GROMACS .gro file of C-alpha atoms in nm:
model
  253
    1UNK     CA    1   3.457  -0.528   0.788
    2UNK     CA    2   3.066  -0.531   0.986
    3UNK     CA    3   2.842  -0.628   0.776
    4UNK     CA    4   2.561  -0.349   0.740
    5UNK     CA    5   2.178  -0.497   0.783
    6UNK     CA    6   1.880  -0.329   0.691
    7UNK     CA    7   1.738  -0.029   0.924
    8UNK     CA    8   1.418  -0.112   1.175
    9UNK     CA    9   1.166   0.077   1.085
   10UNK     CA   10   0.921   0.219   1.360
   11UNK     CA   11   0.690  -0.006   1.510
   12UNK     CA   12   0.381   0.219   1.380
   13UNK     CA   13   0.526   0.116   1.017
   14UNK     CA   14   0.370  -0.266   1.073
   15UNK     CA   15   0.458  -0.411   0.683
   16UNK     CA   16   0.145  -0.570   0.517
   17UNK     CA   17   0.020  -0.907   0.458
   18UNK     CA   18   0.224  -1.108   0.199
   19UNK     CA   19  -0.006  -1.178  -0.022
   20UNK     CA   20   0.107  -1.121  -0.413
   21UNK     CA   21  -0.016  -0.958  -0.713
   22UNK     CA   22  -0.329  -1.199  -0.795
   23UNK     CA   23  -0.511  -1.054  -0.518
   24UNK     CA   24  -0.533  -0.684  -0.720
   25UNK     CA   25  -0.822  -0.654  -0.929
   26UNK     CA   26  -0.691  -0.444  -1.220
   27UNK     CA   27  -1.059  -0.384  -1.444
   28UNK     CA   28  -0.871  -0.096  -1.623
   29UNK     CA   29  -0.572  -0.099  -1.435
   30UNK     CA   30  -0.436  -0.371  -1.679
   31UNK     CA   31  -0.114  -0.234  -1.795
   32UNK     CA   32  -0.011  -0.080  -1.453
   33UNK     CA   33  -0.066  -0.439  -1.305
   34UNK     CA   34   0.117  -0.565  -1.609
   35UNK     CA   35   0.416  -0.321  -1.547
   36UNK     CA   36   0.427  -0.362  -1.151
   37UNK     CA   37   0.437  -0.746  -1.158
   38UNK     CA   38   0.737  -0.720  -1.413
   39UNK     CA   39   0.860  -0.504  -1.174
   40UNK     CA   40   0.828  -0.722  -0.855
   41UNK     CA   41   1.036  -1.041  -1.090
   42UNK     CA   42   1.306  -0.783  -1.193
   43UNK     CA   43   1.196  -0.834  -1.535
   44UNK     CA   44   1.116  -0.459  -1.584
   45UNK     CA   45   1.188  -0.147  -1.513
   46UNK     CA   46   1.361  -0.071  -1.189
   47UNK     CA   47   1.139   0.273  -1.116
   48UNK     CA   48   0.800   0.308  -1.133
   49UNK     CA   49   0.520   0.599  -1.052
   50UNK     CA   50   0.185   0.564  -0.995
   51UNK     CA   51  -0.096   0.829  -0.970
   52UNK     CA   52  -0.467   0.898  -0.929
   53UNK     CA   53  -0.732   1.010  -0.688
   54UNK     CA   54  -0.858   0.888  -0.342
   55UNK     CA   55  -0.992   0.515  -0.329
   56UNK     CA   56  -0.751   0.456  -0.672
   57UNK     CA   57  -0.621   0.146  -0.499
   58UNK     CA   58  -0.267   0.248  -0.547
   59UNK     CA   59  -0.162   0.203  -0.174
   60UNK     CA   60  -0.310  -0.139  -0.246
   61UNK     CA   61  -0.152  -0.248  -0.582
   62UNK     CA   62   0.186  -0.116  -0.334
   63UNK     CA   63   0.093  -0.350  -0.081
   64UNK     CA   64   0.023  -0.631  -0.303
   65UNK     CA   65   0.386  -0.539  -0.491
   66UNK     CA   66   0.532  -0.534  -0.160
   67UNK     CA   67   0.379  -0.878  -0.100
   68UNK     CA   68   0.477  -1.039  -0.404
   69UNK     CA   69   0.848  -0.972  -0.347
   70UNK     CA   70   0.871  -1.074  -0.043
   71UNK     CA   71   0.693  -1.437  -0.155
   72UNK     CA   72   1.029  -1.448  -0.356
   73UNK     CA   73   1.177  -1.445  -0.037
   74UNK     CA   74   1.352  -1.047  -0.108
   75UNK     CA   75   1.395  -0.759   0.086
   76UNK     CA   76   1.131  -0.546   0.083
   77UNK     CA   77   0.943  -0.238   0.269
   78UNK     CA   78   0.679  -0.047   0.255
   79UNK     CA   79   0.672   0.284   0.365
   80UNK     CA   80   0.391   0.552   0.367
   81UNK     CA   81   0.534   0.884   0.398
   82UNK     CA   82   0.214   1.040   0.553
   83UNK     CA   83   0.249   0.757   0.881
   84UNK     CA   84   0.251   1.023   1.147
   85UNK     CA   85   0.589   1.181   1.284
   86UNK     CA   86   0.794   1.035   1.046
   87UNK     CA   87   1.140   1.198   0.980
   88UNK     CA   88   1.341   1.152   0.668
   89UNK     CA   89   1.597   0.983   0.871
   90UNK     CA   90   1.353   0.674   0.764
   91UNK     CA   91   1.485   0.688   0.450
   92UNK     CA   92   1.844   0.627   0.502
   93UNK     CA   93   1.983   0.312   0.430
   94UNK     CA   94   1.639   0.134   0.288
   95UNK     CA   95   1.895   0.151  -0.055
   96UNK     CA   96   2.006  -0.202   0.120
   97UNK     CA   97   1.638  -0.383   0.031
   98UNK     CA   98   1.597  -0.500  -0.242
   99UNK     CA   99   1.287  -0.327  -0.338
  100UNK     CA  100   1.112   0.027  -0.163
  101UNK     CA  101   0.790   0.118  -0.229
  102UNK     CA  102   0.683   0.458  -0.131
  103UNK     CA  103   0.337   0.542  -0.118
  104UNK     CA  104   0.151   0.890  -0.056
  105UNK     CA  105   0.446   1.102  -0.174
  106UNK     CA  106   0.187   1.422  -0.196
  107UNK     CA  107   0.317   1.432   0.198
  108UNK     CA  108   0.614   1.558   0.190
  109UNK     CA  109   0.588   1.739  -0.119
  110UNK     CA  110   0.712   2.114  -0.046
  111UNK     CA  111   0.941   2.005   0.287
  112UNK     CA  112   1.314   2.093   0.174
  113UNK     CA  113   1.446   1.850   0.460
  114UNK     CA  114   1.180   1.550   0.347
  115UNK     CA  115   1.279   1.641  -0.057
  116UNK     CA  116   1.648   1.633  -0.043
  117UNK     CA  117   1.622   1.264   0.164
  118UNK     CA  118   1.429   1.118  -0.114
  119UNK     CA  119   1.655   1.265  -0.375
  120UNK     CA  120   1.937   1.106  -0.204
  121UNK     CA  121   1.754   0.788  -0.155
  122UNK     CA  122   1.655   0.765  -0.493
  123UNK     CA  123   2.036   0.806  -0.601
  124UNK     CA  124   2.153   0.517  -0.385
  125UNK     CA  125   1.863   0.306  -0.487
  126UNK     CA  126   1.966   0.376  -0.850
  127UNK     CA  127   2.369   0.314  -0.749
  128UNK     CA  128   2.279   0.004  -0.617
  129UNK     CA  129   2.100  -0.162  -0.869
  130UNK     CA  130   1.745  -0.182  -0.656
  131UNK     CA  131   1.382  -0.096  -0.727
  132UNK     CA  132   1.172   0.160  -0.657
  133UNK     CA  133   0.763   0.204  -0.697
  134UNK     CA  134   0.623   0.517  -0.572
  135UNK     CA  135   0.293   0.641  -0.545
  136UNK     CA  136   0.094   0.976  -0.498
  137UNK     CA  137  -0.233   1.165  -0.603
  138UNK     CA  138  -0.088   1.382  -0.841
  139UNK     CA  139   0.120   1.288  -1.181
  140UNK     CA  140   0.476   1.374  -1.135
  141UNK     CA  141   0.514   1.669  -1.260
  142UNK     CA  142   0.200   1.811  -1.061
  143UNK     CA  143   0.340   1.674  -0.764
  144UNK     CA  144   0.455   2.052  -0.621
  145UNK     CA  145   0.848   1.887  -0.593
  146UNK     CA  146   1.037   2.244  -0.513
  147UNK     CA  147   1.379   2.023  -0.562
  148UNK     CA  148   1.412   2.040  -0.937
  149UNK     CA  149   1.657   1.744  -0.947
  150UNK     CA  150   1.397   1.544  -0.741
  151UNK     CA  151   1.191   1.631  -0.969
  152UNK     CA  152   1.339   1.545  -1.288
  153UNK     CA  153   1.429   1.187  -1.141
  154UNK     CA  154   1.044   1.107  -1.039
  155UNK     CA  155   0.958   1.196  -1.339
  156UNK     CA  156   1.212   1.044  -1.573
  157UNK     CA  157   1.018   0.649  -1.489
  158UNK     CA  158   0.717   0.513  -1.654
  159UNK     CA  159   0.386   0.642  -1.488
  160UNK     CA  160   0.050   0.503  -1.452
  161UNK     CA  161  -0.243   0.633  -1.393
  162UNK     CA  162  -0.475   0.453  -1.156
  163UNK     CA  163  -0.856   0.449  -1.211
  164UNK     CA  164  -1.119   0.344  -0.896
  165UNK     CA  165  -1.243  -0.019  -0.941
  166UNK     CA  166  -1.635   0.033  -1.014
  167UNK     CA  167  -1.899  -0.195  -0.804
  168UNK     CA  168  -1.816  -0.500  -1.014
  169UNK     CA  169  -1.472  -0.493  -0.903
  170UNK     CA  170  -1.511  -0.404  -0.582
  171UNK     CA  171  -1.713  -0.715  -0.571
  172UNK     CA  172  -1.478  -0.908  -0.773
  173UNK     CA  173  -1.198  -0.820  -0.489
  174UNK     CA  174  -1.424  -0.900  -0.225
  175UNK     CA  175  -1.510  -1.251  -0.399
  176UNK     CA  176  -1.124  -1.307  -0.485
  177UNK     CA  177  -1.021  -1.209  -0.137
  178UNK     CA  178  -1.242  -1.391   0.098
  179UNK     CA  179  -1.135  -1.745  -0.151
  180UNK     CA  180  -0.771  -1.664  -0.089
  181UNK     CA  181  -0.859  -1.674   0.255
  182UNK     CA  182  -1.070  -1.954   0.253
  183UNK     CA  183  -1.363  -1.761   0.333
  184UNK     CA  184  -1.704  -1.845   0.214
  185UNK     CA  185  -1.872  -1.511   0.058
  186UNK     CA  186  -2.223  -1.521  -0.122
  187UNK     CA  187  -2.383  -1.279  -0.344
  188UNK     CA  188  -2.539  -1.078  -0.047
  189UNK     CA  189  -2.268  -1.068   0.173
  190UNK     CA  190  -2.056  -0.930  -0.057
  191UNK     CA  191  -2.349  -0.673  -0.173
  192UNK     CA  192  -2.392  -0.603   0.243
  193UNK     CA  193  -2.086  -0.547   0.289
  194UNK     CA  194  -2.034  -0.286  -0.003
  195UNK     CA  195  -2.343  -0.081   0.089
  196UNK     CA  196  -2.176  -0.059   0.448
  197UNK     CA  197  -1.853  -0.011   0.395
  198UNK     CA  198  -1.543   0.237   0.267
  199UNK     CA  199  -1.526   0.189  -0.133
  200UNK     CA  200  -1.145   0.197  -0.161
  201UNK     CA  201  -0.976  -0.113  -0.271
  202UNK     CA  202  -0.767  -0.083   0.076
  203UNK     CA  203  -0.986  -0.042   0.291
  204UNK     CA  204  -1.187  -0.357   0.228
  205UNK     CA  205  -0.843  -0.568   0.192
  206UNK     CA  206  -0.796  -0.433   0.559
  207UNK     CA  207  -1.206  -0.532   0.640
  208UNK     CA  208  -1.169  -0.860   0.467
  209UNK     CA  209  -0.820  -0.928   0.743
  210UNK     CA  210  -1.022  -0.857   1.019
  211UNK     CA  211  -1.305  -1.066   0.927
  212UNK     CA  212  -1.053  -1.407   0.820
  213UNK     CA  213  -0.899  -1.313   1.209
  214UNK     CA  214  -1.264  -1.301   1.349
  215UNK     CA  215  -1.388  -1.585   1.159
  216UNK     CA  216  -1.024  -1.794   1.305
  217UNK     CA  217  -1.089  -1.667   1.661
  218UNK     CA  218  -1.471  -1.824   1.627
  219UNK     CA  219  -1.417  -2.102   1.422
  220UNK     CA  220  -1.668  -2.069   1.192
  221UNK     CA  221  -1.731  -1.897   0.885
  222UNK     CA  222  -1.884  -1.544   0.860
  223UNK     CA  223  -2.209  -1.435   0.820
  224UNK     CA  224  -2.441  -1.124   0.799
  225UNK     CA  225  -2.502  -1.123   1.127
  226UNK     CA  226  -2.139  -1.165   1.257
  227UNK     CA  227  -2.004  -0.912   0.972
  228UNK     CA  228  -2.270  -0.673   1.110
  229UNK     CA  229  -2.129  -0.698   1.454
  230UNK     CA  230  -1.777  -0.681   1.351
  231UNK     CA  231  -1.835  -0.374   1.128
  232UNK     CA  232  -2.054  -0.182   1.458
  233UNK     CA  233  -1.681  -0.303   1.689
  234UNK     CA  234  -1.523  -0.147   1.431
  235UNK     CA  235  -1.727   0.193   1.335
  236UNK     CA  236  -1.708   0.231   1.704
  237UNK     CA  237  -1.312   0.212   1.757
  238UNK     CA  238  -1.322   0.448   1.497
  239UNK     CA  239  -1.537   0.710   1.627
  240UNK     CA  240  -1.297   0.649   1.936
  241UNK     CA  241  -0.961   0.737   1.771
  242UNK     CA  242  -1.124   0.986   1.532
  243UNK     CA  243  -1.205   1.210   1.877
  244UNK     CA  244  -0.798   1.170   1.928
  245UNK     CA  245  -0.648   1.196   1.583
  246UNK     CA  246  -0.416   1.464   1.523
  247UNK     CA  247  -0.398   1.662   1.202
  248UNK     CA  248  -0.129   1.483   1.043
  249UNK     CA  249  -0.329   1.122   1.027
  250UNK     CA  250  -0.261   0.934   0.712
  251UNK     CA  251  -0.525   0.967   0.432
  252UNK     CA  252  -0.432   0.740   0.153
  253UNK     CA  253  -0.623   0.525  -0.070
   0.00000   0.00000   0.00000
C-alpha cells in the first residue's frame, strides 16, 4: 500500500518561526497559556478555542503553539483561513499532522463550501486521535457558523478568552524577545519602538524577526538609529503593497 504524506500547502502559507511557548507573554492570559502548552505536550485536551478582539495576540499564542510542537519534532501547521484565495481544498488531509491550528476562523464564517470542509476536517482530526486549536474574534457561539453541526463541535471544546497585553507587556515581549534572539534591547529602545510601532503582540514578534535578520546581515547589534531606518524601509514597503492590496487581505491579530 503508498504510504500517504502530508499535503503542501501554498507557498503564500510560509509556517512561522519555531520558537515555543516561553516567548508568549500571558499578563492575564495565564490559564489560556496554561491550557495551550498542555495542549502542545498532549497532556490536555485535544481541541481548543480561542477568542477576543484585534491585537488579542491569539494568532501569536497560535504561532508560538505551532512552534512548540514542532520543537518536539511533530507534525504541525499553521493555517490562517483569511491568507488570500484560499480554497477549502486546504483543508483536506491536514487530519495526517499531528497538530492544526486554525487561526481567523471569522473568515469563512457564513461560506457553506468553507463550513462543511472544516466540519469534515474536524471529524477526521477527532477520528484520528490529533489536535486541534482554533482561533477567531468572536466566542463560538457568536461566530455566525450557519452549519449547526459545525457549530455544535466548535463549541463543544474549552474556550478562552484572550485579553490585549497592556504597555508593560508589550514591553515585557519586546525585552523577552530580543534576549531569545540574542539581541541587546535597553529601556528606550524598547519605549521607541512601542511609540512607533503596531501594538499587537504579532506584529512586533514579526518587527523583532526583521530586526535579529538586519542586525545578522550588519553584524552588529541594533540601535535607534538603525531601528529607525529599518522601521521608514518598512512603513514604506507598506504604503507600496497597501496601494495593491485587494479586499480580501488578511487582518488578524
Amino acid at each position: 500500500m503508498q504510504e500517504r504524506y502530508p499535503p503542501q500547502l501554498p507557498l503564500a502559507l510560509r509556517q512561522p518561526e519555531p520558537r515555543g511557548l516561553d516567548g508568549f507573554i500571558a499578563h492575564g492570559n495565564g490559564a489560556a497559556l496554561a491550557a495551550v502548552r498542555q495542549w502542545a505536550d498532549d497532556s490536555g485536551e485535544p481541541y481548543i478555542y480561542l477568542h477576543g478582539g484585534a491585537a488579542s495576540g491569539k494568532s501569536q499564542l497560535l504561532v508560538c503553539a505551532a512552534g512548540e510542537v514542532r520543537q518536539r519534532g511533530l507534525g504541525v501547521v499553521y493555517l490562517p483561513l483569511d491568507t488570500p484565495r484560499l480554497t477549502p481544498a486546504v483543508l483536506d488531509d491536514l487530519e495526517q499532522r499531528d497538530a492544526i491550528l486554525l487561526d481567523a476562523l471569522q473568515a469563512i464564517a457564513g461560506n457553506a463550501a468553507w463550513e462543511q470542509a472544516l466540519f469534515n476536517l474536524y471529524n477526521r482530526v477527532r477520528d484520528a486521535g490529533r489536535r486541534l486549536l482554533a482561533a477567531a474574534r468572536q466566542p463560538a457561539g457568536r461566530l455566525g457558523i450557519q452549519l449547526p453541526d459545525l457549530a455544535s463541535r466548535l463549541a463543544a471544546g474549552p474556550s478562552y478568552n484572550l485579553r490585549p497585553l497592556s504597555d508593560t507587556g508589550r514591553a515585557e515581549l519586546l525585552r523577552i524577545g530580543a534576549e531569545q534572539r540574542g539581541l541587546r534591547f535597553g529601556d528606550a529602545m524598547i519605549s521607541y519602538i512601542l511609540s512607533r510601532c503596531p501594538r499587537d503582540p504579532g506584529a512586533l514578534s514579526a518587527l523583532l524577526d526583521e530586526i535579529d535578520r538586519t542586525a545578522l546581515a550588519e553584524q552588529r547589534q541594533p540601535s535607534i538609529r538603525s531601528i529607525g531606518r529599518l522601521l521608514e524601509r518598512l512603513e514604506h514597503a507598506g504604503s507600496d503593497s497597501t496601494a495593491e492590496q485587494t479586499p480580501n487581505e488578511p487582518d488578524r491579530a
